[in-house]
Short mmCIF file of C-alpha atoms in Angstrom, two decimals:
data_model
loop_
_atom_site.label_atom_id
_atom_site.label_comp_id
_atom_site.label_asym_id
_atom_site.label_seq_id
_atom_site.Cartn_x
_atom_site.Cartn_y
_atom_site.Cartn_z
CA MET B 1 10.46 104.53 77.35
CA LYS B 2 8.22 101.99 75.68
CA LYS B 3 11.05 101.01 73.31
CA LYS B 4 13.36 100.30 76.25
CA LYS B 5 10.72 98.09 77.93
CA THR B 6 10.11 96.23 74.68
CA CYS B 7 13.81 95.57 74.16
CA ARG B 8 14.21 94.41 77.75
CA PHE B 9 11.26 92.03 77.33
CA LEU B 10 12.71 90.59 74.12
CA MET B 11 16.09 90.04 75.76
CA ILE B 12 14.51 88.19 78.67
CA ALA B 13 12.45 86.06 76.26
CA LEU B 14 15.54 85.13 74.24
CA ILE B 15 17.45 84.17 77.39
CA LEU B 16 14.56 81.98 78.59
CA CYS B 17 14.28 80.29 75.19
CA SER B 18 18.01 79.53 75.20
CA LEU B 19 17.82 78.02 78.68
CA VAL B 20 14.85 75.81 77.76
CA ALA B 21 16.54 74.68 74.53
CA GLY B 22 19.63 73.69 76.49
CA MET B 23 17.55 71.51 78.79
CA VAL B 24 16.02 69.48 75.92
CA PRO B 25 18.04 66.33 75.05
CA ALA B 26 19.65 66.43 71.61
CA THR B 27 18.14 63.01 70.77
CA VAL B 28 14.64 64.46 70.76
CA SER B 29 15.40 66.65 67.78
CA ALA B 30 17.38 63.95 65.98
CA ALA B 31 15.38 62.09 63.31
CA LYS B 32 14.86 58.38 63.94
CA LYS B 33 16.55 56.01 61.51
CA THR B 34 14.16 54.32 59.11
CA GLY B 35 14.64 51.73 56.38
CA TRP B 36 18.02 50.64 55.02
CA VAL B 37 21.05 52.30 56.61
CA GLU B 38 24.63 51.58 55.51
CA GLU B 39 26.83 51.12 58.58
CA THR B 40 30.44 50.06 59.18
CA ASN B 41 29.72 46.31 58.96
CA GLY B 42 27.12 46.46 56.19
CA TYR B 43 23.49 47.32 55.54
CA CYS B 44 21.04 47.28 58.44
CA TYR B 45 17.28 47.83 58.51
CA TYR B 46 15.50 50.13 60.97
CA VAL B 47 11.84 50.35 61.93
CA LYS B 48 10.95 53.51 63.88
CA GLY B 49 14.54 53.91 65.01
CA LYS B 50 14.98 50.28 66.11
CA LYS B 51 17.43 47.98 64.31
CA VAL B 52 15.92 44.67 63.15
CA LYS B 53 17.95 41.65 64.33
CA ASN B 54 17.76 37.84 64.13
CA LYS B 55 14.88 37.92 61.74
CA LEU B 56 13.74 37.06 58.23
CA LYS B 57 12.01 40.20 56.99
CA LYS B 58 10.06 40.82 53.82
CA ILE B 59 10.75 44.28 52.39
CA LYS B 60 9.13 45.48 49.17
CA GLY B 61 8.40 41.93 48.06
CA LYS B 62 11.88 40.55 48.79
CA THR B 63 12.99 38.52 51.79
CA TYR B 64 16.15 39.36 53.74
CA TYR B 65 17.81 37.92 56.81
CA LEU B 66 19.10 40.37 59.39
CA GLY B 67 21.60 38.58 61.65
CA SER B 68 22.29 38.96 65.35
CA ASP B 69 24.38 42.05 64.53
CA GLY B 70 21.59 43.48 62.41
CA VAL B 71 23.58 43.20 59.17
CA ARG B 72 21.83 41.63 56.19
CA LYS B 73 23.42 38.35 55.13
CA THR B 74 24.64 37.35 51.68
CA GLY B 75 25.55 33.97 50.19
CA TRP B 76 24.49 30.78 51.96
CA TYR B 77 23.44 31.35 55.55
CA THR B 78 21.75 29.07 58.06
CA VAL B 79 18.57 30.54 59.50
CA LYS B 80 16.72 29.43 62.60
CA THR B 81 13.02 29.42 61.88
CA LYS B 82 9.72 27.65 62.61
CA SER B 83 8.03 24.94 60.57
CA LYS B 84 4.74 23.38 61.70
CA GLY B 85 5.36 24.65 65.20
CA LYS B 86 8.86 23.18 65.42
CA THR B 87 12.23 24.94 65.44
CA VAL B 88 14.25 24.07 62.35
CA TYR B 89 17.48 25.23 60.74
CA LYS B 90 17.50 25.95 57.04
CA ALA B 91 20.38 27.02 54.79
CA MET B 92 19.12 29.81 52.53
CA LYS B 93 20.94 31.50 49.67
CA PHE B 94 20.90 35.31 49.52
CA ASN B 95 22.24 37.34 46.60
CA ALA B 96 24.90 40.07 46.75
CA LYS B 97 22.28 42.59 47.90
CA GLY B 98 20.93 40.28 50.59
CA ALA B 99 17.70 39.23 48.84
CA TYR B 100 16.64 35.59 49.17
CA THR B 101 17.16 33.72 45.89
CA GLY B 102 14.64 30.96 46.56
CA LYS B 103 17.32 28.30 47.00
CA SER B 104 17.45 26.47 50.32
CA GLN B 105 18.19 23.13 51.94
CA SER B 106 17.67 21.58 55.34
CA VAL B 107 20.50 21.56 57.88
CA ASN B 108 21.09 19.23 60.82
CA ALA B 109 19.91 21.28 63.81
CA LYS B 110 21.90 19.15 66.26
CA MET B 111 25.12 19.83 64.37
CA ILE B 112 24.45 23.58 64.14
CA LYS B 113 23.82 23.85 67.88
CA LYS B 114 27.04 21.97 68.59
CA ALA B 115 29.03 24.18 66.19
CA ASP B 116 27.60 27.34 67.72
CA ALA B 117 28.59 26.10 71.18
CA VAL B 118 32.18 25.49 70.03
CA ILE B 119 32.36 28.90 68.35
CA LYS B 120 31.05 30.58 71.49
CA SER B 121 33.60 28.71 73.63
CA GLN B 122 36.36 30.28 71.52
CA LYS B 123 34.98 33.76 72.29
CA ILE B 124 34.13 34.44 68.67
CA GLY B 125 31.32 36.97 68.41
CA THR B 126 28.50 37.24 65.89
CA GLY B 127 29.78 40.42 64.26
CA VAL B 128 32.57 38.77 62.25
CA THR B 129 32.52 40.83 59.06
CA THR B 130 35.96 42.24 58.15
CA ALA B 131 38.76 40.20 56.58
CA GLU B 132 40.86 40.67 59.73
CA GLN B 133 38.04 39.45 62.00
CA LYS B 134 37.45 36.40 59.79
CA GLU B 135 41.11 35.44 59.75
CA ALA B 136 41.29 35.84 63.53
CA ALA B 137 38.26 33.55 63.89
CA LEU B 138 39.82 30.97 61.56
CA LYS B 139 42.99 30.95 63.66
CA LYS B 140 41.06 30.33 66.89
CA LEU B 141 38.98 27.54 65.36
CA PHE B 142 42.04 25.93 63.76
CA ASN B 143 43.88 25.86 67.10
CA CYS B 144 40.76 24.43 68.74
CA THR B 145 40.28 21.69 66.12
CA LYS B 146 43.92 20.60 66.02
CA LYS B 147 43.72 19.80 69.73
CA TYR B 148 41.21 17.03 69.06
CA GLY B 149 42.70 13.57 69.47
CA TYR B 150 43.05 10.78 66.92
CA GLY B 151 40.60 7.93 66.79
CA ARG B 152 40.22 5.24 64.14
CA VAL B 153 36.94 5.21 62.24
CA MET B 154 36.40 1.84 60.66
CA GLY B 155 35.33 1.84 57.02
CA LEU B 156 35.81 5.59 56.48
CA ASN B 157 38.32 6.30 53.72
CA SER B 158 38.70 8.24 50.47
CA ARG B 159 36.48 5.74 48.64
CA SER B 160 33.63 5.65 51.15
CA PHE B 161 33.68 9.29 52.25
CA ASN B 162 31.24 11.62 50.48
CA LYS B 163 29.46 14.96 50.92
CA ARG B 164 26.58 13.37 52.84
CA LYS B 165 29.01 12.29 55.56
CA ILE B 166 30.50 15.73 56.22
CA THR B 167 27.79 16.88 58.63
CA ASP B 168 27.76 13.63 60.60
CA SER B 169 31.58 13.51 60.75
CA ALA B 170 31.74 17.12 61.96
CA TYR B 171 29.19 16.50 64.70
CA LYS B 172 30.94 13.37 65.95
CA MET B 173 34.33 15.07 66.05
CA MET B 174 32.99 18.10 67.96
CA SER B 175 31.16 15.79 70.38
CA LYS B 176 33.75 13.08 71.00
CA LYS B 177 36.77 15.32 70.37
CA LYS B 178 38.60 12.54 68.57
CA GLY B 179 38.50 10.99 65.12
CA ASN B 180 40.45 10.59 61.91
CA CYS B 181 41.38 13.16 59.24
CA TYR B 182 37.89 13.04 57.66
CA TYR B 183 36.33 13.97 60.98
CA SER B 184 38.93 16.70 61.54
CA ALA B 185 38.53 18.27 58.09
CA SER B 186 34.73 18.17 58.38
CA ALA B 187 34.68 19.74 61.84
CA PHE B 188 36.97 22.61 60.90
CA ALA B 189 35.07 23.21 57.66
CA VAL B 190 31.70 23.46 59.43
CA LEU B 191 33.08 25.72 62.15
CA ALA B 192 34.88 27.97 59.66
CA LYS B 193 31.78 28.30 57.47
CA ARG B 194 29.44 28.95 60.39
CA ALA B 195 31.70 31.56 62.01
CA THR B 196 32.91 33.48 58.95
CA GLY B 197 30.56 32.77 56.04
CA LEU B 198 33.58 32.41 53.73
CA PRO B 199 33.54 29.81 50.92
CA VAL B 200 34.75 26.57 52.54
CA ARG B 201 35.18 23.08 51.13
CA VAL B 202 36.26 19.65 52.34
CA CYS B 203 38.78 17.89 50.09
CA TRP B 204 39.86 14.28 50.09
CA GLY B 205 42.33 12.21 48.09
CA THR B 206 46.00 11.57 48.89
CA SER B 207 48.78 13.54 50.55
CA THR B 208 52.46 13.29 51.44
CA VAL B 209 52.05 15.67 54.38
CA PHE B 210 52.95 12.87 56.81
CA ASN B 211 55.62 11.11 54.75
CA GLU B 212 57.49 12.86 51.96
CA LYS B 213 58.19 9.59 50.19
CA ARG B 214 54.80 7.91 50.56
CA ALA B 215 51.37 9.32 49.69
CA GLN B 216 48.47 8.15 51.82
CA GLU B 217 44.72 8.68 51.87
CA HIS B 218 43.88 11.95 53.56
CA ALA B 219 41.26 14.71 53.96
CA TRP B 220 41.75 18.41 54.59
CA THR B 221 39.90 21.75 54.39
CA GLU B 222 40.25 24.62 51.94
CA VAL B 223 39.00 28.18 52.51
CA LYS B 224 38.74 31.01 49.99
CA LEU B 225 40.10 34.15 51.67
CA ALA B 226 39.73 37.83 50.81
CA ASP B 227 42.52 37.53 48.22
CA GLY B 228 40.17 35.38 46.14
CA LYS B 229 42.42 32.32 46.42
CA TRP B 230 41.81 28.95 48.07
CA HIS B 231 44.05 28.09 51.04
CA VAL B 232 44.72 24.73 52.70
CA TYR B 233 43.91 24.27 56.40
CA ASP B 234 44.89 20.87 57.80
CA PRO B 235 44.31 20.66 61.59
CA ASN B 236 44.92 16.89 61.62
CA ALA B 237 48.37 17.23 60.04
CA ALA B 238 49.13 20.27 62.21
CA ARG B 239 48.99 17.99 65.22
CA PHE B 240 50.33 14.71 63.92
CA SER B 241 52.68 15.44 60.98
CA THR B 242 56.42 15.55 61.73
CA ARG B 243 57.34 17.28 58.47
CA LYS B 244 58.77 20.74 59.13
CA ASP B 245 58.98 21.76 55.48
CA VAL B 246 55.22 21.79 54.85
CA GLY B 247 52.86 24.38 56.29
CA THR B 248 49.43 23.23 57.38
CA TYR B 249 47.77 26.58 58.05
CA ALA B 250 46.43 28.92 55.33
CA GLN B 251 48.81 27.68 52.63
CA GLU B 252 47.86 28.71 49.10
CA VAL B 253 46.68 25.64 47.22
CA SER B 254 49.09 26.36 44.39
CA SER B 255 52.05 26.34 46.80
CA VAL B 256 51.31 22.84 48.15
CA LYS B 257 49.86 21.16 45.06
CA SER B 258 52.66 18.58 45.13
CA VAL B 259 51.67 17.63 48.70
CA TYR B 260 47.87 17.65 48.51
CA LYS B 261 46.19 15.87 45.60
CA ALA B 262 42.40 16.02 45.83
CA VAL B 263 40.23 13.37 44.23
CA LYS B 264 37.01 15.09 45.27
CA LYS B 265 35.97 18.44 46.75
CA CYS B 266 32.69 19.44 48.33
CA GLU B 267 31.76 22.99 49.32
CA VAL B 268 30.06 23.29 52.70
CA ILE B 269 26.66 24.97 52.64
CA LEU B 270 25.52 26.42 55.98
#
């Protein structure tokens, strides 16, 4: 008799335990993420289950930047930070594992804000990480830039243009929405670098993209894609050239070397 009562009691206890367990949310028993976690878009850092975002963070003596998507950045990346109580933008170089290398340089805050506004207007998000996402972003920014009108810029040519004028030229083109090929190449280069983080450079020299028989001073942009090769992007020629035999979007440099002859090249650091 006692054995039957004991068995009945145990059965009831087991049923009650099962019911209570079913009422407890699964998340309670799940361990919170902590430290570095490899996710689809890259490595993220968690503190007590919360992903760190938009922040420079020192971890085990090394400094990392976790972007708006929480993914640690590599290569040159522009960081918004504070200096003497003021908001400043600084381009910092991070190694392949995301650790700050100690190399940095100041960036024009006004230009960065303008570029970010243009990128946002094209509905390009902050989580641009895959090759497909980067190429889609480049396409949107190219189509946006090639819509800018032409405007003469006195005194700006292949002899006077230099790397110090890229930032100013980009800002003026994005603000006024008109300018010459140097403005156009600079604007697209800044936007492409800021949105994708890919290696981007502004090139200037001569080109026959407008007239097959006559080379003229010109500037364009080159981007190194996932295939490891540099490709020509020429939004100015895309709008104003009448040549149908020359592509102006993502053409491998080697395929258009007879059309584009660079005298100087300058990689954009943002």
